[in-house]
Short mmCIF file of C-alpha atoms in Angstrom, two decimals:
data_model
loop_
_atom_site.label_atom_id
_atom_site.label_comp_id
_atom_site.label_asym_id
_atom_site.label_seq_id
_atom_site.Cartn_x
_atom_site.Cartn_y
_atom_site.Cartn_z
CA MET N 1 14.76 -4.43 11.19
CA ALA N 2 11.37 -6.09 10.64
CA THR N 3 8.31 -3.86 10.85
CA VAL N 4 5.54 -4.30 13.40
CA SER N 5 2.21 -5.40 11.94
CA GLN N 6 -0.56 -3.10 13.09
CA THR N 7 -3.87 -4.64 14.15
CA ARG N 8 -6.70 -3.61 16.47
CA ARG N 9 -4.87 -5.41 19.31
CA LEU N 10 -2.11 -2.82 18.93
CA ARG N 11 -4.22 0.21 19.72
CA ARG N 12 -3.98 3.57 18.06
CA THR N 13 -4.34 6.68 20.22
CA PRO N 14 -6.55 9.78 20.01
CA PHE N 15 -3.47 11.58 18.61
CA SER N 16 -2.26 8.98 16.08
CA ASP N 17 -3.50 10.98 13.07
CA GLY N 18 -1.42 13.97 14.19
CA VAL N 19 1.63 11.82 14.89
CA GLU N 20 1.48 10.28 11.42
CA ALA N 21 0.98 13.64 9.72
CA ALA N 22 4.05 14.92 11.59
CA GLY N 23 6.21 12.22 9.99
CA VAL N 24 6.84 9.72 12.79
CA SER N 25 9.60 7.35 11.70
CA ALA N 26 9.65 4.76 14.50
CA TYR N 27 7.39 3.36 17.20
CA THR N 28 7.65 1.02 20.14
CA VAL N 29 4.83 -0.94 21.76
CA TYR N 30 3.84 0.24 25.24
CA ASN N 31 0.80 -1.01 27.12
CA ARG N 32 -0.41 -2.51 23.82
CA MET N 33 -0.40 0.93 22.23
CA LEU N 34 1.82 2.76 19.76
CA LEU N 35 4.42 5.04 21.36
CA PRO N 36 6.46 7.18 18.93
CA THR N 37 10.21 6.98 19.47
CA VAL N 38 11.68 8.94 16.55
CA PHE N 39 10.56 11.71 14.21
CA GLU N 40 13.49 13.33 12.33
CA SER N 41 16.24 11.38 14.12
CA VAL N 42 17.00 10.62 17.76
CA GLU N 43 19.76 13.25 17.81
CA ALA N 44 17.80 15.91 15.90
CA ASP N 45 14.77 15.35 18.14
CA TYR N 46 17.09 15.64 21.18
CA HIS N 47 18.47 19.04 20.17
CA HIS N 48 15.00 20.37 19.37
CA LEU N 49 13.59 19.17 22.71
CA LYS N 50 16.28 21.12 24.55
CA SER N 51 15.76 24.33 22.59
CA ALA N 52 12.07 24.68 21.75
CA VAL N 53 8.84 22.83 22.59
CA GLN N 54 7.37 19.48 21.61
CA VAL N 55 3.95 17.83 21.80
CA TRP N 56 4.20 14.18 22.82
CA ASP N 57 1.59 11.49 22.29
CA VAL N 58 1.96 9.53 25.53
CA ALA N 59 -1.55 8.11 25.56
CA CYS N 60 0.12 4.75 26.21
CA GLU N 61 0.50 5.91 29.82
CA ARG N 62 -2.85 4.36 30.60
CA GLN N 63 -4.76 5.35 33.70
CA VAL N 64 -5.95 2.97 36.37
CA GLU N 65 -8.84 4.73 38.06
CA LEU N 66 -9.81 4.05 41.68
CA ARG N 67 -13.22 5.40 42.63
CA GLY N 68 -15.20 4.78 45.78
CA PRO N 69 -15.06 4.91 49.58
CA ASP N 70 -12.07 2.53 49.84
CA SER N 71 -10.00 4.11 47.05
CA ALA N 72 -7.51 5.80 49.41
CA ARG N 73 -7.04 2.56 51.35
CA LEU N 74 -6.41 0.64 48.14
CA MET N 75 -3.96 3.26 46.88
CA GLN N 76 -1.93 2.96 50.10
CA MET N 77 -1.92 -0.82 49.82
CA LEU N 78 -0.10 -0.49 46.50
CA THR N 79 2.81 1.76 47.52
CA PRO N 80 5.32 2.21 50.35
CA ARG N 81 5.02 6.00 49.98
CA ASP N 82 2.93 7.46 52.80
CA LEU N 83 -0.09 9.09 51.14
CA ARG N 84 -1.92 10.29 54.23
CA GLY N 85 -0.87 13.90 53.72
CA MET N 86 -1.63 13.97 49.99
CA LEU N 87 -4.33 16.47 49.12
CA PRO N 88 -6.55 16.63 46.03
CA GLY N 89 -4.72 18.55 43.30
CA ARG N 90 -1.41 16.82 43.97
CA CYS N 91 0.59 14.35 41.87
CA TYR N 92 2.98 11.90 43.56
CA TYR N 93 5.62 9.66 42.06
CA VAL N 94 4.83 6.30 43.69
CA PRO N 95 6.80 3.06 43.52
CA ILE N 96 4.28 0.22 43.40
CA VAL N 97 5.46 -3.08 44.85
CA ASP N 98 4.33 -6.66 45.31
CA GLU N 99 4.40 -8.72 48.49
CA THR N 100 8.16 -9.30 48.15
CA GLY N 101 8.90 -5.57 47.75
CA GLY N 102 9.60 -6.01 44.03
CA MET N 103 8.77 -3.14 41.69
CA LEU N 104 5.58 -3.66 39.68
CA ASN N 105 5.44 -0.15 38.25
CA ASP N 106 6.69 3.39 38.92
CA PRO N 107 3.75 5.60 38.00
CA VAL N 108 2.55 9.04 38.91
CA CYS N 109 -0.66 8.98 40.93
CA VAL N 110 -3.09 11.86 40.60
CA LYS N 111 -5.50 12.58 43.45
CA LEU N 112 -8.62 14.10 41.93
CA ALA N 113 -10.73 13.83 45.09
CA GLU N 114 -10.73 11.93 48.36
CA ASP N 115 -12.55 9.07 46.66
CA ARG N 116 -11.09 9.30 43.14
CA TRP N 117 -7.52 8.63 41.96
CA TRP N 118 -5.74 8.04 38.68
CA ILE N 119 -2.58 5.95 38.45
CA SER N 120 -0.66 6.94 35.29
CA ILE N 121 1.22 3.73 34.65
CA ALA N 122 4.42 2.66 32.95
CA ASP N 123 4.48 -0.41 30.71
CA SER N 124 2.89 -3.30 32.68
CA ASP N 125 -0.44 -4.98 33.39
CA LEU N 126 -0.94 -3.11 36.65
CA LEU N 127 -4.70 -2.92 36.16
CA LEU N 128 -5.00 -6.67 36.75
CA TRP N 129 -2.93 -6.53 39.96
CA VAL N 130 -5.05 -3.67 41.33
CA LYS N 131 -8.31 -5.40 40.42
CA GLY N 132 -7.11 -8.58 42.12
CA ILE N 133 -6.30 -6.77 45.36
CA ALA N 134 -9.60 -4.87 45.36
CA ASN N 135 -11.54 -8.09 44.81
CA GLY N 136 -9.49 -10.22 47.20
CA TYR N 137 -9.88 -7.74 50.05
CA ARG N 138 -13.53 -7.05 49.13
CA LEU N 139 -12.93 -3.31 49.00
CA ASP N 140 -15.72 -0.89 48.15
CA VAL N 141 -13.97 0.59 45.12
CA LEU N 142 -14.38 0.56 41.35
CA VAL N 143 -11.14 -0.18 39.47
CA ASP N 144 -11.19 0.52 35.75
CA GLU N 145 -9.32 2.05 32.80
CA PRO N 146 -11.02 5.34 31.93
CA ASP N 147 -10.96 7.07 28.54
CA VAL N 148 -8.05 9.31 29.56
CA SER N 149 -5.05 9.84 27.29
CA PRO N 150 -2.08 11.95 28.44
CA LEU N 151 -0.55 14.47 26.05
CA ALA N 152 2.81 15.89 27.16
CA ILE N 153 4.13 19.37 26.34
CA GLN N 154 7.88 19.39 26.96
CA GLY N 155 10.73 21.83 26.39
CA PRO N 156 11.87 25.30 27.50
CA LYS N 157 9.07 27.06 25.58
CA SER N 158 6.30 24.88 27.02
CA ASP N 159 4.97 27.53 29.41
CA GLU N 160 4.43 29.99 26.57
CA LEU N 161 2.67 27.43 24.38
CA MET N 162 0.40 26.24 27.17
CA ALA N 163 -0.52 29.80 28.15
CA ARG N 164 -1.65 30.51 24.58
CA VAL N 165 -4.07 27.56 24.66
CA PHE N 166 -5.17 27.45 28.31
CA GLY N 167 -4.54 31.01 29.54
CA ASP N 168 -1.83 32.56 31.68
CA ALA N 169 -3.11 30.85 34.85
CA VAL N 170 -1.49 27.63 33.67
CA ARG N 171 1.91 29.19 34.36
CA ASP N 172 1.06 29.14 38.09
CA VAL N 173 0.70 25.36 38.28
CA ARG N 174 3.49 24.16 40.56
CA PHE N 175 5.70 21.12 40.02
CA PHE N 176 3.83 17.84 40.53
CA ARG N 177 0.55 19.64 41.05
CA PHE N 178 -2.34 20.01 38.66
CA GLY N 179 -5.20 22.35 37.93
CA MET N 180 -8.42 22.02 35.94
CA PHE N 181 -8.46 24.03 32.71
CA ASP N 182 -11.09 24.44 30.04
CA PHE N 183 -10.66 23.42 26.41
CA GLN N 184 -13.67 23.70 24.11
CA GLY N 185 -16.08 23.09 26.97
CA HIS N 186 -14.10 20.20 28.47
CA SER N 187 -12.44 20.50 31.87
CA LEU N 188 -9.00 18.87 31.69
CA ALA N 189 -6.47 18.11 34.42
CA VAL N 190 -3.16 19.79 33.53
CA ALA N 191 -0.12 18.82 35.62
CA ARG N 192 3.37 20.28 35.67
CA SER N 193 5.22 17.04 35.09
CA GLY N 194 6.65 14.92 32.29
CA TYR N 195 9.25 12.36 31.26
CA SER N 196 12.06 14.82 30.59
CA LYS N 197 14.20 17.29 32.54
CA GLN N 198 13.41 20.11 30.08
CA GLY N 199 10.29 21.28 31.90
CA GLY N 200 6.70 21.04 30.80
CA PHE N 201 3.20 19.74 31.39
CA GLU N 202 1.04 16.67 31.00
CA ILE N 203 -2.56 17.14 29.91
CA TYR N 204 -4.91 14.34 30.96
CA VAL N 205 -7.24 14.34 27.96
CA GLU N 206 -10.53 12.91 29.16
CA GLY N 207 -12.52 11.92 26.09
CA SER N 208 -10.93 10.66 22.86
CA GLU N 209 -13.07 12.92 20.70
CA ILE N 210 -11.13 16.05 21.70
CA GLY N 211 -7.71 14.49 21.11
CA MET N 212 -7.09 15.85 17.62
CA PRO N 213 -8.78 19.23 18.21
CA LEU N 214 -6.39 19.79 21.14
CA TRP N 215 -3.39 18.54 19.13
CA ASN N 216 -4.22 20.91 16.27
CA ALA N 217 -4.79 23.85 18.61
CA LEU N 218 -1.37 23.36 20.20
CA MET N 219 0.35 23.05 16.84
CA GLU N 220 -1.34 26.17 15.50
CA ALA N 221 -0.64 28.21 18.64
CA GLY N 222 3.04 27.27 18.64
CA ARG N 223 4.03 27.90 15.03
CA ASP N 224 6.33 30.79 15.87
CA LEU N 225 7.76 28.78 18.81
CA ASP N 226 8.95 26.06 16.41
CA VAL N 227 6.59 23.54 18.01
CA ARG N 228 6.97 20.00 16.68
CA ALA N 229 5.66 16.57 17.41
CA GLY N 230 8.10 14.76 19.67
CA CYS N 231 8.45 11.83 22.01
CA PRO N 232 10.43 10.67 25.03
CA ASN N 233 14.03 10.91 23.87
CA GLY N 234 16.46 8.07 24.58
CA ILE N 235 19.50 10.34 24.87
CA GLU N 236 17.93 12.98 27.13
CA ARG N 237 16.32 10.28 29.31
CA VAL N 238 19.63 8.56 30.07
CA GLU N 239 21.49 11.85 30.62
CA SER N 240 18.83 12.75 33.17
CA GLY N 241 18.76 9.36 34.90
CA LEU N 242 15.05 8.84 34.20
CA LEU N 243 14.47 5.13 34.68
CA SER N 244 12.40 3.04 32.29
CA TYR N 245 10.34 0.25 33.84
CA GLY N 246 11.12 -2.98 32.02
CA ASN N 247 14.50 -1.62 30.90
CA ASP N 248 16.27 -0.41 34.03
CA MET N 249 14.14 -2.14 36.66
CA THR N 250 11.75 -5.07 36.91
CA ASP N 251 9.84 -6.89 39.63
CA ASP N 252 13.16 -8.45 40.63
CA ASN N 253 14.29 -5.05 41.95
CA THR N 254 13.20 -3.20 45.08
CA PRO N 255 12.70 0.58 45.11
CA HIS N 256 15.91 0.90 47.15
CA GLU N 257 17.90 -0.85 44.41
CA CYS N 258 16.41 1.57 41.90
CA GLY N 259 17.50 4.61 43.89
CA LEU N 260 13.90 5.32 44.88
CA GLY N 261 14.29 4.88 48.62
CA ARG N 262 13.39 8.54 49.16
CA PHE N 263 9.89 7.73 47.92
CA CYS N 264 9.47 4.96 50.50
CA ASP N 265 8.04 5.85 53.91
CA THR N 266 8.03 2.20 54.89
CA GLN N 267 7.70 2.81 58.63
CA THR N 268 4.56 4.90 58.26
CA ALA N 269 2.99 3.49 55.06
CA ILE N 270 0.66 1.29 57.08
CA GLY N 271 -1.21 -1.17 54.89
CA CYS N 272 1.28 -1.38 52.02
CA ILE N 273 1.33 -4.99 50.83
CA GLY N 274 5.12 -5.10 50.50
CA ARG N 275 5.81 -3.24 53.75
CA ASP N 276 7.26 -6.14 55.77
CA ALA N 277 9.66 -7.10 52.98
CA LEU N 278 10.78 -3.50 52.48
CA LEU N 279 11.34 -2.97 56.21
CA ARG N 280 13.99 -5.69 56.01
CA VAL N 281 15.51 -4.12 52.88
CA ALA N 282 15.57 -0.66 54.48
CA LYS N 283 17.31 -2.04 57.56
CA GLU N 284 19.94 -4.10 55.74
CA GLY N 285 20.39 -1.86 52.68
CA PRO N 286 20.50 -2.95 49.03
CA VAL N 287 23.37 -5.09 47.69
CA GLN N 288 23.08 -3.49 44.26
CA GLN N 289 21.80 -0.13 43.03
CA VAL N 290 21.25 1.96 39.89
CA ARG N 291 24.24 4.07 38.90
CA ALA N 292 25.26 6.43 36.10
CA ILE N 293 27.85 4.76 33.87
CA GLU N 294 30.15 6.56 31.44
CA ILE N 295 31.32 4.37 28.54
CA ALA N 296 34.47 5.25 26.63
CA GLY N 297 34.99 5.24 22.87
CA ASN N 298 32.90 5.92 19.81
CA PRO N 299 29.09 6.06 19.95
CA VAL N 300 27.60 2.80 21.16
CA GLY N 301 24.76 1.07 19.36
CA PRO N 302 21.25 0.42 20.69
CA CYS N 303 21.08 -1.28 24.08
CA ASP N 304 18.36 -3.85 23.39
CA ARG N 305 19.71 -6.42 25.87
CA VAL N 306 21.70 -6.22 29.10
CA TRP N 307 25.44 -5.55 28.75
CA PRO N 308 27.48 -7.23 31.51
CA LEU N 309 29.65 -4.99 33.70
CA MET N 310 32.90 -6.70 34.60
CA ALA N 311 35.64 -6.16 37.17
CA GLY N 312 38.38 -8.36 35.82
CA THR N 313 36.73 -11.75 35.29
CA LYS N 314 33.93 -11.07 37.81
CA ARG N 315 30.53 -9.80 36.75
CA VAL N 316 29.50 -6.97 39.06
CA GLY N 317 26.45 -5.56 37.31
CA GLN N 318 24.87 -4.72 34.00
CA VAL N 319 24.13 -1.77 31.73
CA THR N 320 20.44 -1.53 30.86
CA SER N 321 20.20 1.72 28.82
CA ALA N 322 22.89 3.56 26.85
CA ALA N 323 23.25 6.30 24.25
CA TRP N 324 25.77 8.72 22.77
CA SER N 325 25.34 12.20 24.24
CA PRO N 326 26.19 15.04 21.83
CA ASP N 327 26.10 17.65 24.61
CA PHE N 328 28.41 15.76 26.95
CA ASN N 329 30.52 14.18 24.19
CA THR N 330 30.50 10.70 25.73
CA ASN N 331 28.43 7.55 25.95
CA VAL N 332 25.96 7.85 28.82
CA ALA N 333 24.38 4.82 30.43
CA ILE N 334 22.24 3.53 33.27
CA GLY N 335 23.42 0.41 35.07
CA MET N 336 22.70 -1.77 38.07
CA VAL N 337 25.95 -2.23 40.01
CA ARG N 338 26.94 -4.34 43.01
CA MET N 339 27.73 -2.43 46.18
CA THR N 340 31.36 -3.59 46.05
CA HIS N 341 31.87 -1.59 42.84
CA TRP N 342 29.31 1.23 42.89
CA ASP N 343 31.51 4.01 44.29
CA ASP N 344 32.10 7.13 42.19
CA GLY N 345 35.16 6.75 39.96
CA THR N 346 35.24 2.93 39.94
CA SER N 347 36.71 1.64 36.68
CA LEU N 348 34.93 -1.31 35.07
CA ARG N 349 34.59 -2.96 31.68
CA VAL N 350 31.29 -3.26 29.82
CA GLU N 351 30.73 -6.06 27.33
CA THR N 352 28.87 -4.45 24.41
CA PRO N 353 27.78 -6.32 21.27
CA ASP N 354 30.68 -4.58 19.46
CA GLY N 355 33.25 -5.68 22.01
CA PRO N 356 34.48 -4.62 25.46
CA ARG N 357 34.67 -0.93 26.45
CA ASP N 358 36.15 0.87 29.43
CA ALA N 359 33.46 2.16 31.77
CA LEU N 360 33.40 4.48 34.76
CA VAL N 361 30.89 4.63 37.59
CA ARG N 362 29.66 8.19 38.25
CA GLU N 363 28.18 9.60 41.44
CA ALA N 364 25.46 11.49 39.56
CA PHE N 365 23.77 11.63 36.18
CA TRP N 366 24.65 14.31 33.68
CA ALA N 367 21.54 16.48 33.78
#
């Protein structure tokens, strides 16, 4: 495979020196930044993630900051999730939609104060959409990208590692909440969250200059915990049913199609730009939806394009992410399936680049 030429347009992160020293072997491009995807191997990284603790450079999860008197109003305009009861110190997973109800992003929003929010985005130009809304509605709010770079600590030993660096109080941070913790005179937001099902934290590193000091402190503190540099793992992600914006959903999909209807309070999310469109979707129901797909046979190759899902000669969906799972001894996949064929146990055929495979729709993901 051809290599990616690195220029200043493809931005490094505050942790890139540590990632390179740790022996990163593959990257992808995410929000015009480098995101590590492999260190030792995808499978070796997968086993280590499930047994120890990893430090992930996820600075590519850029923040869109809303600051000012109209910041809460603007935040509600972006999402069909009702935010009126959200207090400072909370993190919410928020589908963000356009005027048609199509998904523009599926970030975590962090409420720092009544008039200050961070939106920790997936891979898209959401900043431009938010700026356009703020300007078009003449809202009294500053929309910008701050110098904030998330660093994720993931794995079953993450609590112990974090306590050694930030103190035992970090263990008390509840899921999808955050606290402010000191590191070398800097107050950092630390949330119990992350892009894996193995447990862990995300540190919102405000100020690039402390990126490598924090990286080194975590690595030193976790030597006896077998801490390693890691990254979001393609196998573990699919097993867990963690969707990837741009892979498993796009702006052509509504939150209901993506299985995110539980995060939509469309009736009460007054002001959401896509509310009218989503009210119709909620009433009628989606005609297709994300499902777990089990694929028979030997390990499949990389899923870098959609794989059609067939029922006889009729296309009824597509696989968008797939991987061989060592723990479950099968090929695991995420697919978008028509309602006529999305029931648990439905037998289909998936057209992979290596030929057709038998596939089975599952009611739930593996982890």
